Short mmCIF file of C-alpha atoms and ligand atoms in Angstrom, two decimals:
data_model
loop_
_atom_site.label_atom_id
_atom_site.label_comp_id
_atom_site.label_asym_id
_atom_site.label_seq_id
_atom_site.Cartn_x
_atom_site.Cartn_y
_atom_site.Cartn_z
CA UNK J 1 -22.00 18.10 19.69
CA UNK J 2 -22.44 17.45 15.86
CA UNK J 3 -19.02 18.42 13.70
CA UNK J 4 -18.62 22.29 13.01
CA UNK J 5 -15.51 22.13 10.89
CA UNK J 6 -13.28 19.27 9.22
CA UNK J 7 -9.89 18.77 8.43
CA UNK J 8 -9.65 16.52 5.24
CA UNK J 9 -6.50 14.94 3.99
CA UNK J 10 -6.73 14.09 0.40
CA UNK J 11 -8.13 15.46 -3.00
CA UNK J 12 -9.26 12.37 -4.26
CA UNK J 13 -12.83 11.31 -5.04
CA UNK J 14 -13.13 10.67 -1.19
CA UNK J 15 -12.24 13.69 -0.11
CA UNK J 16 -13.59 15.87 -2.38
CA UNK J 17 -17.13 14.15 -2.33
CA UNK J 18 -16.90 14.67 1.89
CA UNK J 19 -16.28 18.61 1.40
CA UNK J 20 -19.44 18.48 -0.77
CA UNK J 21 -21.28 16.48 1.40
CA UNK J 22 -20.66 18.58 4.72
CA UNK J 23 -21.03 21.30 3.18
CA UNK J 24 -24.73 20.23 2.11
CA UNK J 25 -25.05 19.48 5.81
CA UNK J 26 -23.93 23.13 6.87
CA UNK J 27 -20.22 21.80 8.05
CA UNK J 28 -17.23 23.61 6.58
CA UNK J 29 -14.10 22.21 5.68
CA UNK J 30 -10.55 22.41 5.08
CA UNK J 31 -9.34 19.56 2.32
CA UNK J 32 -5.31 18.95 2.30
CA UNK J 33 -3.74 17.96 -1.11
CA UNK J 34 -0.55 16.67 -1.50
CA UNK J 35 -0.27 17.36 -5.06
CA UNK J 36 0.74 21.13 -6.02
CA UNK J 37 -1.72 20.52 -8.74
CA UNK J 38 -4.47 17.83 -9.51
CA UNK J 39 -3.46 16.73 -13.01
CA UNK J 40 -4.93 13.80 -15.86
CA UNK J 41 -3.75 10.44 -13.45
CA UNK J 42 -5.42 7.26 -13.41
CA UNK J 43 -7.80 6.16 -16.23
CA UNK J 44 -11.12 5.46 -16.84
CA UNK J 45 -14.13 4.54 -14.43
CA UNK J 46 -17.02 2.96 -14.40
CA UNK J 47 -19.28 4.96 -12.26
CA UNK J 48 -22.59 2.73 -11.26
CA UNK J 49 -26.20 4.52 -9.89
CA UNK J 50 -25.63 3.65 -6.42
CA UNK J 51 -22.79 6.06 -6.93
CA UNK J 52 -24.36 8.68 -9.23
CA UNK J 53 -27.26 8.89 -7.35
CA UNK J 54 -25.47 10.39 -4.77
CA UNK J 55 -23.40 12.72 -7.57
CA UNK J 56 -26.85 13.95 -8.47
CA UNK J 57 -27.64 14.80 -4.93
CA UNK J 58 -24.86 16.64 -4.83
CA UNK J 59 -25.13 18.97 -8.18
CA UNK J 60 -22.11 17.01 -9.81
CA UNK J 61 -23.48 14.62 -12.26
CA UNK J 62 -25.11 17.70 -14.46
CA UNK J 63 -21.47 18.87 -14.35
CA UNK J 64 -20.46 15.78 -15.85
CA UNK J 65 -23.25 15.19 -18.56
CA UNK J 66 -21.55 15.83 -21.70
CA UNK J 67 -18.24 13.87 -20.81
CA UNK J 68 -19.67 10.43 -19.75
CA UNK J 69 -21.10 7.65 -21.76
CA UNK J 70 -24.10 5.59 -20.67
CA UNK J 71 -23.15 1.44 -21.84
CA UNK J 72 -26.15 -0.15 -23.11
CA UNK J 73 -24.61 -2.91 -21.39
CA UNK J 74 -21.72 -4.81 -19.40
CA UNK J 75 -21.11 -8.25 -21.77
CA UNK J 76 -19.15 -10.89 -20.28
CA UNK J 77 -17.20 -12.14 -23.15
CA UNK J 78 -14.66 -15.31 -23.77
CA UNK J 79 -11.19 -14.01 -24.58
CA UNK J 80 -10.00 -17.01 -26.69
CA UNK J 81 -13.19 -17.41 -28.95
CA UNK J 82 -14.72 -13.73 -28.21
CA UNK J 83 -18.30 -15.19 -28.08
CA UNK J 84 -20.64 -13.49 -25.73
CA UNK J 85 -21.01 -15.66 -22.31
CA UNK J 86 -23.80 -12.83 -21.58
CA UNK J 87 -24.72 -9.26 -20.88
CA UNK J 88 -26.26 -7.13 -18.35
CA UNK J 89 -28.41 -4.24 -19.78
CA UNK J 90 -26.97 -0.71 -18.92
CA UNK J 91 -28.38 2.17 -20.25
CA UNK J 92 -31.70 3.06 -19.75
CA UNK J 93 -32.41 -0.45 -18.11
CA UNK J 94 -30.11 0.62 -15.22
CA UNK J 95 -31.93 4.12 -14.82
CA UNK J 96 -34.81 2.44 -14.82
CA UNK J 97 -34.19 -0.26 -12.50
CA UNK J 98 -31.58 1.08 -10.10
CA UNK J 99 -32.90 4.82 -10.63
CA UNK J 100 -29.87 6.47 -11.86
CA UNK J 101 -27.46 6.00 -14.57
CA UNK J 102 -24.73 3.61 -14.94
CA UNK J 103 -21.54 5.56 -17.06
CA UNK J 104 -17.73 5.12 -17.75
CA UNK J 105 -15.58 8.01 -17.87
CA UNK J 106 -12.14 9.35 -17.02
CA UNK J 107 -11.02 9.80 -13.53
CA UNK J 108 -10.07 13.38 -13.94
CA UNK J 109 -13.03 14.10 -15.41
CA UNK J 110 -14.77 13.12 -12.23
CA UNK J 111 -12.32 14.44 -10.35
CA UNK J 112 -12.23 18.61 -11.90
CA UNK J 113 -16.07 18.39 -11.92
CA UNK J 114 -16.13 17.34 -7.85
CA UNK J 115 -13.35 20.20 -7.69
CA UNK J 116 -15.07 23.16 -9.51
CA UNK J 117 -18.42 22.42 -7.11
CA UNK J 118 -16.02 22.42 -4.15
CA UNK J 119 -14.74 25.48 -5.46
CA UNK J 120 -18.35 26.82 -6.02
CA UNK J 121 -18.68 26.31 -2.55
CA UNK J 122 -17.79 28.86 0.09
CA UNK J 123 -17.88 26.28 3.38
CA UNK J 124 -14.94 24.14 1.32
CA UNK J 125 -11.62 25.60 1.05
CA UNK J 126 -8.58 23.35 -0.50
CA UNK J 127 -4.99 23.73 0.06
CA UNK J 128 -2.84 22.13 -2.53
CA UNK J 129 1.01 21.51 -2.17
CA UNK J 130 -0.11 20.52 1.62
CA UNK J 131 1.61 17.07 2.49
CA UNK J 132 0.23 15.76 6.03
CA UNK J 133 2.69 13.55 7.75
CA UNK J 134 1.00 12.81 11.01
CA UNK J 135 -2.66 13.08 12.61
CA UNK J 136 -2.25 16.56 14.34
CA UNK J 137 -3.18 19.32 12.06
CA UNK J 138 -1.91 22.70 12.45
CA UNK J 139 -2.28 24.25 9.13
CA UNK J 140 -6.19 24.33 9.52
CA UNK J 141 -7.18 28.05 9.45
CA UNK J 142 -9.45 27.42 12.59
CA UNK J 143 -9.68 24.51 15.26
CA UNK J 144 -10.95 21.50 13.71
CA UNK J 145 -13.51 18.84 15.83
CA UNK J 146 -12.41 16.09 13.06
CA UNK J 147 -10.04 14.67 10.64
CA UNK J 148 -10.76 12.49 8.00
CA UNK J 149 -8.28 10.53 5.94
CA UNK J 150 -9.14 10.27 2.27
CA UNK J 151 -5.16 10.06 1.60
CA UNK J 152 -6.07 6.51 -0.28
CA UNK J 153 -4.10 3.42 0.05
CA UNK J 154 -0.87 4.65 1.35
CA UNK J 155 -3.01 6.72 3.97
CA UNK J 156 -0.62 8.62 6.45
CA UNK J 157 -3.56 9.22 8.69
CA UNK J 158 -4.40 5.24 9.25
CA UNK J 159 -1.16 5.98 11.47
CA UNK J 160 -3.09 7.56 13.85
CA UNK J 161 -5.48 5.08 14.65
CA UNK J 162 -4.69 2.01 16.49
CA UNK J 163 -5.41 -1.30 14.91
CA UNK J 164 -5.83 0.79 11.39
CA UNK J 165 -5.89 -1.44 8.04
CA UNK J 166 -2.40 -2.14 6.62
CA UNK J 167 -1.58 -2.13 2.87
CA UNK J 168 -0.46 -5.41 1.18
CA UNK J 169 0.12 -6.29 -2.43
CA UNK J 170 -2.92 -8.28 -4.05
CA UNK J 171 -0.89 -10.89 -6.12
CA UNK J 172 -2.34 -8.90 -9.40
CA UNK J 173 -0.77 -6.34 -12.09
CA UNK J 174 -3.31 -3.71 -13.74
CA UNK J 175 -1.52 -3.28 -17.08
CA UNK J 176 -3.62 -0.10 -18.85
CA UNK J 177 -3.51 0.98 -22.31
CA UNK J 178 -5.64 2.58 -24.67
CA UNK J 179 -7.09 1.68 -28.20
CA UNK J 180 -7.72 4.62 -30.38
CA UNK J 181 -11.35 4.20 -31.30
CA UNK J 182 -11.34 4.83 -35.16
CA UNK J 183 -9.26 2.25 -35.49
CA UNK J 184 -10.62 -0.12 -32.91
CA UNK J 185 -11.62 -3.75 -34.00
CA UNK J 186 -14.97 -4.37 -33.69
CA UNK J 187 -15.61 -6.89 -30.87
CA UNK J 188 -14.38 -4.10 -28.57
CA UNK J 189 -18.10 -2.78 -29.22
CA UNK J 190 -18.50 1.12 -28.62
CA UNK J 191 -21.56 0.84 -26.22
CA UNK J 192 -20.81 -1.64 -23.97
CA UNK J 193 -18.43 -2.44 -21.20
CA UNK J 194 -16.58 -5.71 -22.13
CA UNK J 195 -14.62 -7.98 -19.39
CA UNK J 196 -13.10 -10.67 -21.57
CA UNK J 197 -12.58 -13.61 -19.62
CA UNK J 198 -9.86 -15.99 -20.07
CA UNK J 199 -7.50 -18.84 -18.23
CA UNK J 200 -6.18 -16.53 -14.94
CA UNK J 201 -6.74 -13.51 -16.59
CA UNK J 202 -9.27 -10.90 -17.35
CA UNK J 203 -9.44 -7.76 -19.92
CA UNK J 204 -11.97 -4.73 -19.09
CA UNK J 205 -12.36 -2.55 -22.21
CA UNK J 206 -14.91 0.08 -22.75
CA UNK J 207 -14.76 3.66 -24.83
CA UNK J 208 -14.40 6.71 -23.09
CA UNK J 209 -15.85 9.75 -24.60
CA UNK J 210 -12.93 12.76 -23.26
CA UNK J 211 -10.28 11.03 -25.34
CA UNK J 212 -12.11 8.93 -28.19
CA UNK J 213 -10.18 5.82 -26.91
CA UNK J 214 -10.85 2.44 -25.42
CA UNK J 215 -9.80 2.35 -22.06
CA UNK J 216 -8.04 -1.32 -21.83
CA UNK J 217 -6.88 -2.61 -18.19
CA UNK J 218 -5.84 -6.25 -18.28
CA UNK J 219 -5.10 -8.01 -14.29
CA UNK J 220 -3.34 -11.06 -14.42
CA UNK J 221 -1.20 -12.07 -11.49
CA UNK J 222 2.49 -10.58 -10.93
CA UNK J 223 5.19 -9.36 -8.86
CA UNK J 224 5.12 -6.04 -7.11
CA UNK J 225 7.82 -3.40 -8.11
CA UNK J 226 6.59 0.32 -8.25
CA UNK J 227 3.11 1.83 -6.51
CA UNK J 228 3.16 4.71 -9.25
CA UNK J 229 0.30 4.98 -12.40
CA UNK J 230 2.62 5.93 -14.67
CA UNK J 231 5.43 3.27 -14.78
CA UNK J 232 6.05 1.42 -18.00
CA UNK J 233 6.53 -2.39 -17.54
CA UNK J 234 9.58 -3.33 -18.04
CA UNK J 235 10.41 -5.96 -21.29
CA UNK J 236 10.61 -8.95 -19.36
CA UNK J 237 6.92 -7.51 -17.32
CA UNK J 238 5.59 -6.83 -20.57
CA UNK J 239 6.28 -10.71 -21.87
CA UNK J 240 5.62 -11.82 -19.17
CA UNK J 241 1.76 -10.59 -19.87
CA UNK J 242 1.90 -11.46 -23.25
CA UNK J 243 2.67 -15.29 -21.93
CA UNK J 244 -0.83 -14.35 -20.08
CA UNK J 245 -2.82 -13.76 -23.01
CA UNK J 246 -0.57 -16.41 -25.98
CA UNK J 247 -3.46 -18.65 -25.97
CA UNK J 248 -6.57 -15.99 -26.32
CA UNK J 249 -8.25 -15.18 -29.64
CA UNK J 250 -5.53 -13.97 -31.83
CA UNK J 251 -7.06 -10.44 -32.55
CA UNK J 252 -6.53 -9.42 -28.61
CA UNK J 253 -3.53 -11.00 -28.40
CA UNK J 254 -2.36 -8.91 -31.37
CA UNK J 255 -4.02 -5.80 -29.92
CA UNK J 256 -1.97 -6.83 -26.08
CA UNK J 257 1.18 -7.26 -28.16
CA UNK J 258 0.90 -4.11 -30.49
CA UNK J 259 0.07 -1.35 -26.89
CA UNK J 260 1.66 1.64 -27.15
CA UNK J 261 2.19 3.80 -23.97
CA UNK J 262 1.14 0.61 -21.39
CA UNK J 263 1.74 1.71 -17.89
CA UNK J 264 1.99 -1.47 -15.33
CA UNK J 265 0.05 -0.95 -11.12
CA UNK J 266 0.60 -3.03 -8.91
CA UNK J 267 -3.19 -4.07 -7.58
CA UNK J 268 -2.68 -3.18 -3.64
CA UNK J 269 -5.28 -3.74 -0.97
CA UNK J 270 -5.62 -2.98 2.62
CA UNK J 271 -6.46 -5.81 5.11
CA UNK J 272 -9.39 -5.44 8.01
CA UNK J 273 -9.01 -3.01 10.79
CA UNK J 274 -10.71 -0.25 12.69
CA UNK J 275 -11.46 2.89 10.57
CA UNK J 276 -11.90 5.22 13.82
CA UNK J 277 -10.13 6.44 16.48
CA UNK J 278 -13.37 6.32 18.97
CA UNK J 279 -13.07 10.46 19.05
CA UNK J 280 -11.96 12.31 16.11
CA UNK J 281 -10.56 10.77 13.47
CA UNK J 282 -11.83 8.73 10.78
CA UNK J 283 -10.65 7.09 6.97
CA UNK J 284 -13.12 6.74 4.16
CA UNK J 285 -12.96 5.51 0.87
CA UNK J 286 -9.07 3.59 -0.38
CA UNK J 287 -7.46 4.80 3.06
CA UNK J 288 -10.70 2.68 4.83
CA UNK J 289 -10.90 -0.16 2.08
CA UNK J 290 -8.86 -0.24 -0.77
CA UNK J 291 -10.19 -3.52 -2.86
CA UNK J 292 -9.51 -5.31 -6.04
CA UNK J 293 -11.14 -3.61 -8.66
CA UNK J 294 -12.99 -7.05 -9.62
CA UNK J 295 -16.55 -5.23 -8.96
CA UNK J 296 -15.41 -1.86 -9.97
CA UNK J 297 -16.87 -0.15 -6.78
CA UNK J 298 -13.74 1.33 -5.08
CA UNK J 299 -14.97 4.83 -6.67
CA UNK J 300 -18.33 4.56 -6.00
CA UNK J 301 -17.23 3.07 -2.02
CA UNK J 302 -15.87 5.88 -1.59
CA UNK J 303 -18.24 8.39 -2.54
CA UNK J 304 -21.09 6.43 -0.45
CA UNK J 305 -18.86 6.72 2.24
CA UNK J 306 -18.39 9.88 1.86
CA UNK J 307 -22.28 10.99 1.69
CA UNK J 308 -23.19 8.85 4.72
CA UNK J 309 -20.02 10.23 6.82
CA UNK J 310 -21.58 13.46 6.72
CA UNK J 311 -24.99 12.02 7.54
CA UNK J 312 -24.06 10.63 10.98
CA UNK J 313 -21.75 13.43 11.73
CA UNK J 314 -23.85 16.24 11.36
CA UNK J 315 -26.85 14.25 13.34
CA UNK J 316 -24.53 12.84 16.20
CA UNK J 317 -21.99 13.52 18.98
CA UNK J 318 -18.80 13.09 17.23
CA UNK J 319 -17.19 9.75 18.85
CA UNK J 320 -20.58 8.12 18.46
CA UNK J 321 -21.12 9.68 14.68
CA UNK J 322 -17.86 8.04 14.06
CA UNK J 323 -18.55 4.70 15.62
CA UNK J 324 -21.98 4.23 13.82
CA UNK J 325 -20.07 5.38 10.70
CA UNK J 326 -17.37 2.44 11.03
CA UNK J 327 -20.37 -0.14 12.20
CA UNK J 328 -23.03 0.68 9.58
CA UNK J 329 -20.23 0.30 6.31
CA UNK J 330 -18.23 -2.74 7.37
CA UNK J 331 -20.90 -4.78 6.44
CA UNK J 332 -21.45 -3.63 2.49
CA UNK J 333 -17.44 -3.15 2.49
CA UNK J 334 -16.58 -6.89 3.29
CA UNK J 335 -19.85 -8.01 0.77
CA UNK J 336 -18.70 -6.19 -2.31
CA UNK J 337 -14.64 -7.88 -1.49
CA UNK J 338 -16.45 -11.37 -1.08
CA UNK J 339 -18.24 -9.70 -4.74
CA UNK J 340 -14.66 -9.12 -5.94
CA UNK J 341 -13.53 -12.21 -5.05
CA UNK J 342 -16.04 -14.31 -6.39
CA UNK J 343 -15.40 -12.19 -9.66
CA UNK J 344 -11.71 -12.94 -9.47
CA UNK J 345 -12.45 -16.72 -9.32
CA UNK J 346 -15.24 -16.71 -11.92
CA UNK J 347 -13.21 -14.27 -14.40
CA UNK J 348 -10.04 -15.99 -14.15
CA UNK J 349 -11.24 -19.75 -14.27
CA UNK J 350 -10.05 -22.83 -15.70
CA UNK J 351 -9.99 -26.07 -17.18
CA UNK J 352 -13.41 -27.64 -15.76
CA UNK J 353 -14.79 -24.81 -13.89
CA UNK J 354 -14.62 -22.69 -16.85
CA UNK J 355 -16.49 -24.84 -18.81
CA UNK J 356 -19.01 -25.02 -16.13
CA UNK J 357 -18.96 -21.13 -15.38
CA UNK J 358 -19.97 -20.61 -19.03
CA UNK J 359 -22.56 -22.70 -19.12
CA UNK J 360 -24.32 -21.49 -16.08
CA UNK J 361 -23.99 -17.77 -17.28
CA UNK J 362 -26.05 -19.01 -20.95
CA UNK J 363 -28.98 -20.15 -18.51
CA UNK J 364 -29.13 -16.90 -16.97
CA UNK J 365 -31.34 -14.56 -18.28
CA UNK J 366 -30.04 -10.98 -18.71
CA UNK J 367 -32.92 -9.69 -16.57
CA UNK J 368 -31.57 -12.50 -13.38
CA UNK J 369 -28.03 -11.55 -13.83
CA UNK J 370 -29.33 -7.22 -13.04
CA UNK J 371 -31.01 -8.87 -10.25
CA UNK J 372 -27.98 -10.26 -8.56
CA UNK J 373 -26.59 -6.41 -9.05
CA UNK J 374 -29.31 -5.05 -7.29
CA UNK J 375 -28.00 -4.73 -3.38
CA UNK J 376 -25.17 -2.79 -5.26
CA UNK J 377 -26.73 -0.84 -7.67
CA UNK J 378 -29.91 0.15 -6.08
CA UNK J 379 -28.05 1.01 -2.47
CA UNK J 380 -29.73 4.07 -1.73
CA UNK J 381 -26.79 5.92 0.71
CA UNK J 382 -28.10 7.39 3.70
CA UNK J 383 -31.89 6.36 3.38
C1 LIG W 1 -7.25 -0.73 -12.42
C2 LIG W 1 -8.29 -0.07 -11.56
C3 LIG W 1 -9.57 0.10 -12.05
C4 LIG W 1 -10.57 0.67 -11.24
N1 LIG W 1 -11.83 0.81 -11.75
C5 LIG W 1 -12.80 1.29 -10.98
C6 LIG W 1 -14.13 1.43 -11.49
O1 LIG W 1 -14.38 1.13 -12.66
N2 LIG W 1 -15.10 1.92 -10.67
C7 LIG W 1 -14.83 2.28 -9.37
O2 LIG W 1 -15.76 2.70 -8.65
N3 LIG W 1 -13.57 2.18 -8.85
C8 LIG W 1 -12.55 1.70 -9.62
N4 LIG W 1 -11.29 1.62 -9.13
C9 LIG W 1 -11.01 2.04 -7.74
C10 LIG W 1 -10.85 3.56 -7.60
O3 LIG W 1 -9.94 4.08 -8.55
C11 LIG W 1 -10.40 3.91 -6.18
O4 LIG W 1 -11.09 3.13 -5.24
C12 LIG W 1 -10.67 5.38 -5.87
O5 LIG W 1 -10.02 6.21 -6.81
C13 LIG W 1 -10.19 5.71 -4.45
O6 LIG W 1 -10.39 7.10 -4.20
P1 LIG W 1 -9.81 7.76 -2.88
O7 LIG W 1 -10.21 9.19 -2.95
O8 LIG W 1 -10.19 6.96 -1.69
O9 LIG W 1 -8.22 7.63 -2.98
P2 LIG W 1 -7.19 8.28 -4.02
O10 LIG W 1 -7.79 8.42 -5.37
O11 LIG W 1 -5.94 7.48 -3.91
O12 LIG W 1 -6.94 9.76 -3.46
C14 LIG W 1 -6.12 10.01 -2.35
C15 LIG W 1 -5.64 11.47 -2.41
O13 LIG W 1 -4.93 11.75 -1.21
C16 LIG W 1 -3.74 12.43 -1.51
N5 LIG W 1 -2.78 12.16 -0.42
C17 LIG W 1 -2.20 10.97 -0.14
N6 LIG W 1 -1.40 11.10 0.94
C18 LIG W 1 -1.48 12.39 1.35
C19 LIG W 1 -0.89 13.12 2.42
N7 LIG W 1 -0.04 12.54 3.27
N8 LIG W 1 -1.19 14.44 2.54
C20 LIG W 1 -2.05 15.04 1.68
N9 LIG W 1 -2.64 14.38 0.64
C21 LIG W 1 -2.36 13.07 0.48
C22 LIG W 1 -3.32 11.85 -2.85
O14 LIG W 1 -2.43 12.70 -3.54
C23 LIG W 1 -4.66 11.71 -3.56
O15 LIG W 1 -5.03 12.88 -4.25
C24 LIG W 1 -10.27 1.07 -9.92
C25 LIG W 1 -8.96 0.94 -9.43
C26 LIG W 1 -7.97 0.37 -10.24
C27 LIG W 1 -6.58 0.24 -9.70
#
């Protein structure tokens, strides 16, 4: 028998998107939020088609048209001379090509407009303030035929499933900030998404429209002390990445040194394992797969996970729905990490492979670098 009703742990993008996605599919659903209330965490996203495709589908992007912006492009850039190493057209380029659009915006904002459509519709219900500690769910207002553990990285339904993915620190430090953009200098560039690239260490900056800022995030690697968003780094953290950045372009190392309100994450990720129980329990999205955010798909992971969960559940027996779920994804899961990593090594190089990772990136034209994007961007989930 194909699901009837869901239990789903976690209001995150995961979880949220799943409600909306049954619920397309005729399945109702119960979602589980630890939080009393969803407030402003996290920062800003960049949400690419393969992810807003699927948004559309689901009647949230037109909820989110007059808070995102659409980048006319993502420029790599070099952090100590700030000279574009090259760009991949955005805008309408990407709606064009990949059939959707790409945009950056605030996780919140995302996050209230997935909530006011689950609240919109009457086969979702959400109960806030509701922490689940194990895998048996009794606070479900009716017998549910499956679980499924959006409760992110620190997932306490992984526990139920034998040979589950385990959480382990990355090696890396997300230090975020923002840059009020009136006063912004001008090679952070309003319509783009910038990574500047420098020795181990990488800078994402583009503007977000909600709070007229730059959203900043600098990785560089670290030591693990707190799993919270909101922690400050410490003095000795926060010299620690100014060491990072002392031989970039003056102008961002001024702009690193002179952050106001910079909170310090610890970059965790979760190592291979089953995602399934075989029966009736399953983990999408961060609880599944958390990765490095070197390809900036963890979002959009888990909203395609999300879409084609509820595609092989409503179609299939359960245990088989779930085990076609697990066998289909691993694939595109472990390609985008080798993405990240590949990312990681080209962002962060040195020495002689810098040299020759710039040079190979001024040969490419803009229109070969989209193409390499394609199997990401132009994923069309459950077609
Ligand atoms: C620096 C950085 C930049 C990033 N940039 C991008 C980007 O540009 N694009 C992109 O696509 N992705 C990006 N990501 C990744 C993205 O933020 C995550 O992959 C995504 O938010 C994961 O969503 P999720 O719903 O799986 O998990 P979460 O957002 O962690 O949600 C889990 C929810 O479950 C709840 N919960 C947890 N435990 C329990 C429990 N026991 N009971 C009940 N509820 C529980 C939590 O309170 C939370 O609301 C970035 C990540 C980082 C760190």
């Amino acid at each position: 028998m194909p699901a009837e009703h869901a239990a789903i742990v976690g209001a995150g993008i995961a979880g949220l998107t799943a409600a909306l996605a049954l619920a397309r599919r005729g399945i109702s659903s119960e979602i589980f939020e630890q939080a009393p209330e969803l407030t402003e965490v996290g920062a800003g996203l960049q949400i690419s088609p393969n992810a807003t495709r699927i948004l559309a589908e689901l009647g949230v992007l037109e909820r989110l048209a007059d808070s995102w912006l659409e980048p006319d492009n993502i420029r790599l850039i070099s952090g100590t001379s700030l000279r574009r190493l090259a760009a991949v057209p955005a805008g309408s380029f990407a709606r064009t090509r990949w059939g959707a659009p790409y945009c950056v915006l605030h996780r919140s904002t995302l996050q209230r407009a997935l909530l006011e459509a689950v609240a919109d519709e009457s086969l979702c219900k959400l109960h806030l303030g509701a922490q689940i500690t194990g895998g048996a769910l009794s606070d479900a207002s009716r017998p549910t035929d499956i679980l499924i553990g959006a409760d992110g990285v620190w997932s306490k339904v992984r526990e139920s499933i034998e040979g589950s993915p385990s959480p382990r620190f990355s090696g890396n430090i997300a230090y975020r900030f923002t840059v009020d953009a009136a006063n912004a200098p001008s090679f952070l560039e309003a319509t783009s998404v910038s990574a500047f690239l420098g020795p181990s260490a990488h800078l994402v900056s583009y503007p977000l429209k909600e709070t007229g800022s730059f959203n900043m995030v600098a990785i560089t690697a670290g030591n693990a002390t707190s799993h919270d968003w909101t922690t400050q780094p410490t003095e000795v953290q926060r010299q620690q990445l100014l060491s990072r950045f002392f031989r970039w372009h003056p102008a961002m190392a001024r702009l690193l040194a002179e952050a106001e309100g910079m909170t310090f994450w610890p970059l965790y990720e979760t190592t291979n394992g089953r995602w399934q129980n075989g029966r009736d329990c399953v983990l999408i999205g961060d609880a599944a797969h958390a990765m490095m955010p070197f390809a900036a798909q963890g979002a959009a992971m888990a909203i395609e996970d999300a879409y084609e969960l509820a595609g092989f559940v409503a179609t299939r027996p359960i245990a088989q729905a779930l085990q076609s779920f697990e066998a289909h994804r691993t694939p595109r899961i472990a390609r985008l990490r080798q993405r990240g990593a590949f990312n990681q090594f080209a962002y962060h190089a040195r020495g002689p492979i810098r040299i020759g990772r710039d040079l190979v990136l001024a040969l490419r034209p803009p229109q070969s670098l989209a193409a390499d994007l394609d199997w990401v961007y132009g994923y069309r989930a459950g077609a």
